[in-house]
Amino acid sequence: MTIRVVLADDQTLLRGTLRLLLDYSPGYEVVGEASDGDEALALVRAHVPDVVLMDIRMPRTDGLQATRSIRDDSSLADVKILVLTTFETEQYVVEAMLGGANGFIGKGTDPPELLAAVERVTRGDMVLSATASVARVKRFREQQHTPRPTVPGRLAELTPREREIPRTQHVVPAH
């Protein structure tokens, strides 16, 4: 099976490099190149590729809006979107994934890893680079962290369940 790809990045050199990588790798066909989100959306509608390699920061319409526009079009439901960006921040990871991206990786990704990521999103897997995963987990931990109150003495050694038991016990007076 040949994986049909649209490249969306405002950097001509990067698009050319990605095209060379995909053209010389068996099983891939680049069906279009876009320099902004509007062009990407038009190419995706015209060619209905398997995967879009989508940059985030592009002129006119950025990759996040283009991703949302692709997801809003039910005829493009099977198109997978792999965000390929320099900016692996938690904010962009969350925005991209909530907008419908299937994966999020950095432009520093090694070529074999990039090809593997394209194959994985094509199969329906979700892909996050290690940097993107760490950014998201770090933010999640910050949101979940709640300082625990300290309990003096031996009560501090009890588990939460052990501290709960006395509250649930009722003493029934003898008749």
PDB file of C-alpha atoms in Angstrom:
ATOM      1  CA  MET A   1       0.000   0.000   0.000  1.00  0.00           C
ATOM      2  CA  THR A   2       1.283   3.454  -0.897  1.00  0.00           C
ATOM      3  CA  ILE A   3       0.808   6.172   1.721  1.00  0.00           C
ATOM      4  CA  ARG A   4      -0.281   9.387   0.018  1.00  0.00           C
ATOM      5  CA  VAL A   5       1.033  12.529   1.744  1.00  0.00           C
ATOM      6  CA  VAL A   6       0.411  16.287   1.600  1.00  0.00           C
ATOM      7  CA  LEU A   7       3.236  18.449   2.965  1.00  0.00           C
ATOM      8  CA  ALA A   8       2.215  21.726   4.634  1.00  0.00           C
ATOM      9  CA  ASP A   9       5.080  23.974   5.733  1.00  0.00           C
ATOM     10  CA  ASP A  10       6.015  27.557   4.894  1.00  0.00           C
ATOM     11  CA  GLN A  11       9.718  26.673   4.636  1.00  0.00           C
ATOM     12  CA  THR A  12      10.489  25.688   1.047  1.00  0.00           C
ATOM     13  CA  LEU A  13      13.744  23.974   2.005  1.00  0.00           C
ATOM     14  CA  LEU A  14      12.036  21.784   4.601  1.00  0.00           C
ATOM     15  CA  ARG A  15       9.253  20.804   2.189  1.00  0.00           C
ATOM     16  CA  GLY A  16      11.878  19.885  -0.401  1.00  0.00           C
ATOM     17  CA  THR A  17      13.802  17.806   2.125  1.00  0.00           C
ATOM     18  CA  LEU A  18      10.648  16.003   3.247  1.00  0.00           C
ATOM     19  CA  ARG A  19       9.707  15.359  -0.380  1.00  0.00           C
ATOM     20  CA  LEU A  20      13.127  13.832  -1.071  1.00  0.00           C
ATOM     21  CA  LEU A  21      12.883  11.644   2.025  1.00  0.00           C
ATOM     22  CA  LEU A  22       9.415  10.398   1.092  1.00  0.00           C
ATOM     23  CA  ASP A  23      10.162  10.042  -2.647  1.00  0.00           C
ATOM     24  CA  TYR A  24      13.194   7.871  -1.907  1.00  0.00           C
ATOM     25  CA  SER A  25      11.420   5.776   0.701  1.00  0.00           C
ATOM     26  CA  PRO A  26       9.350   2.905  -0.697  1.00  0.00           C
ATOM     27  CA  GLY A  27       5.628   3.087  -0.056  1.00  0.00           C
ATOM     28  CA  TYR A  28       5.150   6.878  -0.045  1.00  0.00           C
ATOM     29  CA  GLU A  29       3.818   9.355  -2.581  1.00  0.00           C
ATOM     30  CA  VAL A  30       3.783  13.121  -2.063  1.00  0.00           C
ATOM     31  CA  VAL A  31       0.581  14.329  -3.741  1.00  0.00           C
ATOM     32  CA  GLY A  32       0.950  18.015  -2.898  1.00  0.00           C
ATOM     33  CA  GLU A  33       2.903  20.753  -1.144  1.00  0.00           C
ATOM     34  CA  ALA A  34       1.414  23.779   0.614  1.00  0.00           C
ATOM     35  CA  SER A  35       3.073  26.857   2.109  1.00  0.00           C
ATOM     36  CA  ASP A  36       0.122  27.871   4.299  1.00  0.00           C
ATOM     37  CA  GLY A  37      -3.018  26.441   5.863  1.00  0.00           C
ATOM     38  CA  ASP A  38      -5.343  27.626   3.088  1.00  0.00           C
ATOM     39  CA  GLU A  39      -3.270  25.864   0.431  1.00  0.00           C
ATOM     40  CA  ALA A  40      -3.085  22.764   2.624  1.00  0.00           C
ATOM     41  CA  LEU A  41      -6.862  22.629   2.995  1.00  0.00           C
ATOM     42  CA  ALA A  42      -7.350  23.045  -0.773  1.00  0.00           C
ATOM     43  CA  LEU A  43      -4.836  20.263  -1.521  1.00  0.00           C
ATOM     44  CA  VAL A  44      -6.374  17.936   1.051  1.00  0.00           C
ATOM     45  CA  ARG A  45      -9.827  18.484  -0.458  1.00  0.00           C
ATOM     46  CA  ALA A  46      -8.485  17.931  -3.981  1.00  0.00           C
ATOM     47  CA  HIS A  47      -6.368  14.827  -3.288  1.00  0.00           C
ATOM     48  CA  VAL A  48      -7.791  13.323  -0.047  1.00  0.00           C
ATOM     49  CA  PRO A  49      -4.387  12.012   1.091  1.00  0.00           C
ATOM     50  CA  ASP A  50      -3.787   9.411   3.760  1.00  0.00           C
ATOM     51  CA  VAL A  51      -1.656  11.798   5.845  1.00  0.00           C
ATOM     52  CA  VAL A  52      -0.923  15.512   6.082  1.00  0.00           C
ATOM     53  CA  LEU A  53       2.421  16.553   7.559  1.00  0.00           C
ATOM     54  CA  MET A  54       1.294  19.879   9.055  1.00  0.00           C
ATOM     55  CA  ASP A  55       3.447  22.698  10.378  1.00  0.00           C
ATOM     56  CA  ILE A  56       1.814  24.914  13.008  1.00  0.00           C
ATOM     57  CA  ARG A  57       3.170  28.377  12.348  1.00  0.00           C
ATOM     58  CA  MET A  58       2.443  29.314   8.755  1.00  0.00           C
ATOM     59  CA  PRO A  59       1.249  32.570   7.160  1.00  0.00           C
ATOM     60  CA  ARG A  60      -2.411  33.390   6.506  1.00  0.00           C
ATOM     61  CA  THR A  61      -4.045  30.335   8.069  1.00  0.00           C
ATOM     62  CA  ASP A  62      -1.895  28.445  10.570  1.00  0.00           C
ATOM     63  CA  GLY A  63      -1.686  24.677  10.891  1.00  0.00           C
ATOM     64  CA  LEU A  64      -3.966  24.535  13.930  1.00  0.00           C
ATOM     65  CA  GLN A  65      -6.814  26.244  12.073  1.00  0.00           C
ATOM     66  CA  ALA A  66      -6.165  24.135   8.967  1.00  0.00           C
ATOM     67  CA  THR A  67      -6.336  21.008  11.146  1.00  0.00           C
ATOM     68  CA  ARG A  68      -9.691  22.101  12.588  1.00  0.00           C
ATOM     69  CA  SER A  69     -10.991  22.886   9.086  1.00  0.00           C
ATOM     70  CA  ILE A  70     -10.018  19.424   7.846  1.00  0.00           C
ATOM     71  CA  ARG A  71     -11.755  17.835  10.839  1.00  0.00           C
ATOM     72  CA  ASP A  72     -14.880  19.940  10.238  1.00  0.00           C
ATOM     73  CA  ASP A  73     -15.231  18.438   6.733  1.00  0.00           C
ATOM     74  CA  SER A  74     -16.874  15.011   7.084  1.00  0.00           C
ATOM     75  CA  SER A  75     -15.632  13.960   3.638  1.00  0.00           C
ATOM     76  CA  LEU A  76     -12.075  14.175   5.030  1.00  0.00           C
ATOM     77  CA  ALA A  77     -12.705  12.100   8.164  1.00  0.00           C
ATOM     78  CA  ASP A  78     -10.179   9.421   7.146  1.00  0.00           C
ATOM     79  CA  VAL A  79      -7.329  11.885   6.528  1.00  0.00           C
ATOM     80  CA  LYS A  80      -4.717  11.646   9.283  1.00  0.00           C
ATOM     81  CA  ILE A  81      -2.862  14.754  10.452  1.00  0.00           C
ATOM     82  CA  LEU A  82       0.653  14.554  11.844  1.00  0.00           C
ATOM     83  CA  VAL A  83       1.836  17.897  13.213  1.00  0.00           C
ATOM     84  CA  LEU A  84       5.522  18.484  12.480  1.00  0.00           C
ATOM     85  CA  THR A  85       6.805  21.574  14.264  1.00  0.00           C
ATOM     86  CA  THR A  86       9.694  23.318  15.954  1.00  0.00           C
ATOM     87  CA  PHE A  87       7.422  24.351  18.820  1.00  0.00           C
ATOM     88  CA  GLU A  88       6.777  21.292  20.999  1.00  0.00           C
ATOM     89  CA  THR A  89       5.102  23.242  23.789  1.00  0.00           C
ATOM     90  CA  GLU A  90       2.307  21.910  25.954  1.00  0.00           C
ATOM     91  CA  GLN A  91      -0.050  24.589  24.640  1.00  0.00           C
ATOM     92  CA  TYR A  92       0.503  23.585  21.009  1.00  0.00           C
ATOM     93  CA  VAL A  93       0.310  19.868  21.818  1.00  0.00           C
ATOM     94  CA  VAL A  94      -3.065  20.305  23.512  1.00  0.00           C
ATOM     95  CA  GLU A  95      -4.437  22.652  20.837  1.00  0.00           C
ATOM     96  CA  ALA A  96      -3.355  20.352  18.023  1.00  0.00           C
ATOM     97  CA  MET A  97      -4.713  17.186  19.604  1.00  0.00           C
ATOM     98  CA  LEU A  98      -8.008  18.800  20.625  1.00  0.00           C
ATOM     99  CA  GLY A  99      -8.246  20.210  17.102  1.00  0.00           C
ATOM    100  CA  GLY A 100      -8.108  16.718  15.658  1.00  0.00           C
ATOM    101  CA  ALA A 101      -4.443  15.982  14.972  1.00  0.00           C
ATOM    102  CA  ASN A 102      -3.450  12.314  15.130  1.00  0.00           C
ATOM    103  CA  GLY A 103       0.124  12.976  16.106  1.00  0.00           C
ATOM    104  CA  PHE A 104       2.603  15.630  17.165  1.00  0.00           C
ATOM    105  CA  ILE A 105       6.364  15.448  16.575  1.00  0.00           C
ATOM    106  CA  GLY A 106       9.277  17.856  16.347  1.00  0.00           C
ATOM    107  CA  LYS A 107      11.188  18.897  13.257  1.00  0.00           C
ATOM    108  CA  GLY A 108      14.324  17.508  14.893  1.00  0.00           C
ATOM    109  CA  THR A 109      12.956  13.974  14.536  1.00  0.00           C
ATOM    110  CA  ASP A 110      15.289  11.531  12.794  1.00  0.00           C
ATOM    111  CA  PRO A 111      14.117  10.419   9.317  1.00  0.00           C
ATOM    112  CA  PRO A 112      13.447   6.777  10.325  1.00  0.00           C
ATOM    113  CA  GLU A 113      11.373   8.001  13.292  1.00  0.00           C
ATOM    114  CA  LEU A 114       9.430  10.369  11.037  1.00  0.00           C
ATOM    115  CA  LEU A 115       8.619   7.571   8.595  1.00  0.00           C
ATOM    116  CA  ALA A 116       7.573   5.321  11.483  1.00  0.00           C
ATOM    117  CA  ALA A 117       5.317   8.095  12.831  1.00  0.00           C
ATOM    118  CA  VAL A 118       3.663   8.524   9.422  1.00  0.00           C
ATOM    119  CA  GLU A 119       3.036   4.772   9.241  1.00  0.00           C
ATOM    120  CA  ARG A 120       1.642   4.678  12.778  1.00  0.00           C
ATOM    121  CA  VAL A 121      -0.841   7.520  12.264  1.00  0.00           C
ATOM    122  CA  THR A 122      -1.872   5.925   8.964  1.00  0.00           C
ATOM    123  CA  ARG A 123      -2.768   2.758  10.922  1.00  0.00           C
ATOM    124  CA  GLY A 124      -4.829   4.848  13.326  1.00  0.00           C
ATOM    125  CA  ASP A 125      -2.362   5.129  16.193  1.00  0.00           C
ATOM    126  CA  MET A 126      -1.804   8.370  18.066  1.00  0.00           C
ATOM    127  CA  VAL A 127       1.810   9.553  18.035  1.00  0.00           C
ATOM    128  CA  LEU A 128       3.480  12.026  20.393  1.00  0.00           C
ATOM    129  CA  SER A 129       7.183  12.781  20.428  1.00  0.00           C
ATOM    130  CA  ALA A 130       8.993  12.309  23.715  1.00  0.00           C
ATOM    131  CA  THR A 131       9.289  16.092  24.108  1.00  0.00           C
ATOM    132  CA  ALA A 132       5.579  16.601  23.474  1.00  0.00           C
ATOM    133  CA  SER A 133       4.698  13.799  25.881  1.00  0.00           C
ATOM    134  CA  VAL A 134       6.901  15.205  28.631  1.00  0.00           C
ATOM    135  CA  ALA A 135       5.411  18.681  28.173  1.00  0.00           C
ATOM    136  CA  ARG A 136       1.894  17.292  28.477  1.00  0.00           C
ATOM    137  CA  VAL A 137       2.630  15.018  31.448  1.00  0.00           C
ATOM    138  CA  LYS A 138       4.419  17.850  33.260  1.00  0.00           C
ATOM    139  CA  ARG A 139       1.390  20.098  32.845  1.00  0.00           C
ATOM    140  CA  PHE A 140      -0.953  17.297  33.926  1.00  0.00           C
ATOM    141  CA  ARG A 141       1.084  16.734  37.082  1.00  0.00           C
ATOM    142  CA  GLU A 142       1.029  20.444  37.873  1.00  0.00           C
ATOM    143  CA  GLN A 143      -2.753  20.452  37.533  1.00  0.00           C
ATOM    144  CA  GLN A 144      -3.157  17.335  39.674  1.00  0.00           C
ATOM    145  CA  HIS A 145      -0.749  18.308  42.439  1.00  0.00           C
ATOM    146  CA  THR A 146      -2.485  19.223  45.639  1.00  0.00           C
ATOM    147  CA  PRO A 147      -0.416  19.606  48.781  1.00  0.00           C
ATOM    148  CA  ARG A 148      -1.356  17.079  51.444  1.00  0.00           C
ATOM    149  CA  PRO A 149      -1.957  18.394  54.926  1.00  0.00           C
ATOM    150  CA  THR A 150       0.446  17.126  57.533  1.00  0.00           C
ATOM    151  CA  VAL A 151      -0.919  15.200  60.488  1.00  0.00           C
ATOM    152  CA  PRO A 152       1.116  15.242  63.660  1.00  0.00           C
ATOM    153  CA  GLY A 153       2.334  12.147  65.404  1.00  0.00           C
ATOM    154  CA  ARG A 154       1.460   8.594  64.477  1.00  0.00           C
ATOM    155  CA  LEU A 155      -1.657   9.636  62.535  1.00  0.00           C
ATOM    156  CA  ALA A 156       0.656  10.681  59.726  1.00  0.00           C
ATOM    157  CA  GLU A 157       1.637   7.022  59.266  1.00  0.00           C
ATOM    158  CA  LEU A 158      -1.934   5.913  58.583  1.00  0.00           C
ATOM    159  CA  THR A 159      -3.226   5.427  55.058  1.00  0.00           C
ATOM    160  CA  PRO A 160      -6.157   7.576  53.904  1.00  0.00           C
ATOM    161  CA  ARG A 161      -8.445   4.537  54.293  1.00  0.00           C
ATOM    162  CA  GLU A 162      -7.219   3.881  57.845  1.00  0.00           C
ATOM    163  CA  ARG A 163      -7.989   7.492  58.767  1.00  0.00           C
ATOM    164  CA  GLU A 164     -11.468   7.136  57.232  1.00  0.00           C
ATOM    165  CA  ILE A 165     -12.510   4.000  59.164  1.00  0.00           C
ATOM    166  CA  PRO A 166     -13.155   5.690  62.532  1.00  0.00           C
ATOM    167  CA  ARG A 167     -15.494   8.140  60.794  1.00  0.00           C
ATOM    168  CA  THR A 168     -17.573   5.297  59.377  1.00  0.00           C
ATOM    169  CA  GLN A 169     -17.878   3.294  62.601  1.00  0.00           C
ATOM    170  CA  HIS A 170     -20.965   3.778  64.729  1.00  0.00           C
ATOM    171  CA  VAL A 171     -21.036   2.733  68.340  1.00  0.00           C
ATOM    172  CA  VAL A 172     -24.335   1.083  69.253  1.00  0.00           C
ATOM    173  CA  PRO A 173     -25.071   1.303  72.996  1.00  0.00           C
ATOM    174  CA  ALA A 174     -25.880  -1.967  74.771  1.00  0.00           C
ATOM    175  CA  HIS A 175     -29.476  -2.282  75.969  1.00  0.00           C
TER     176      HIS A 175
END
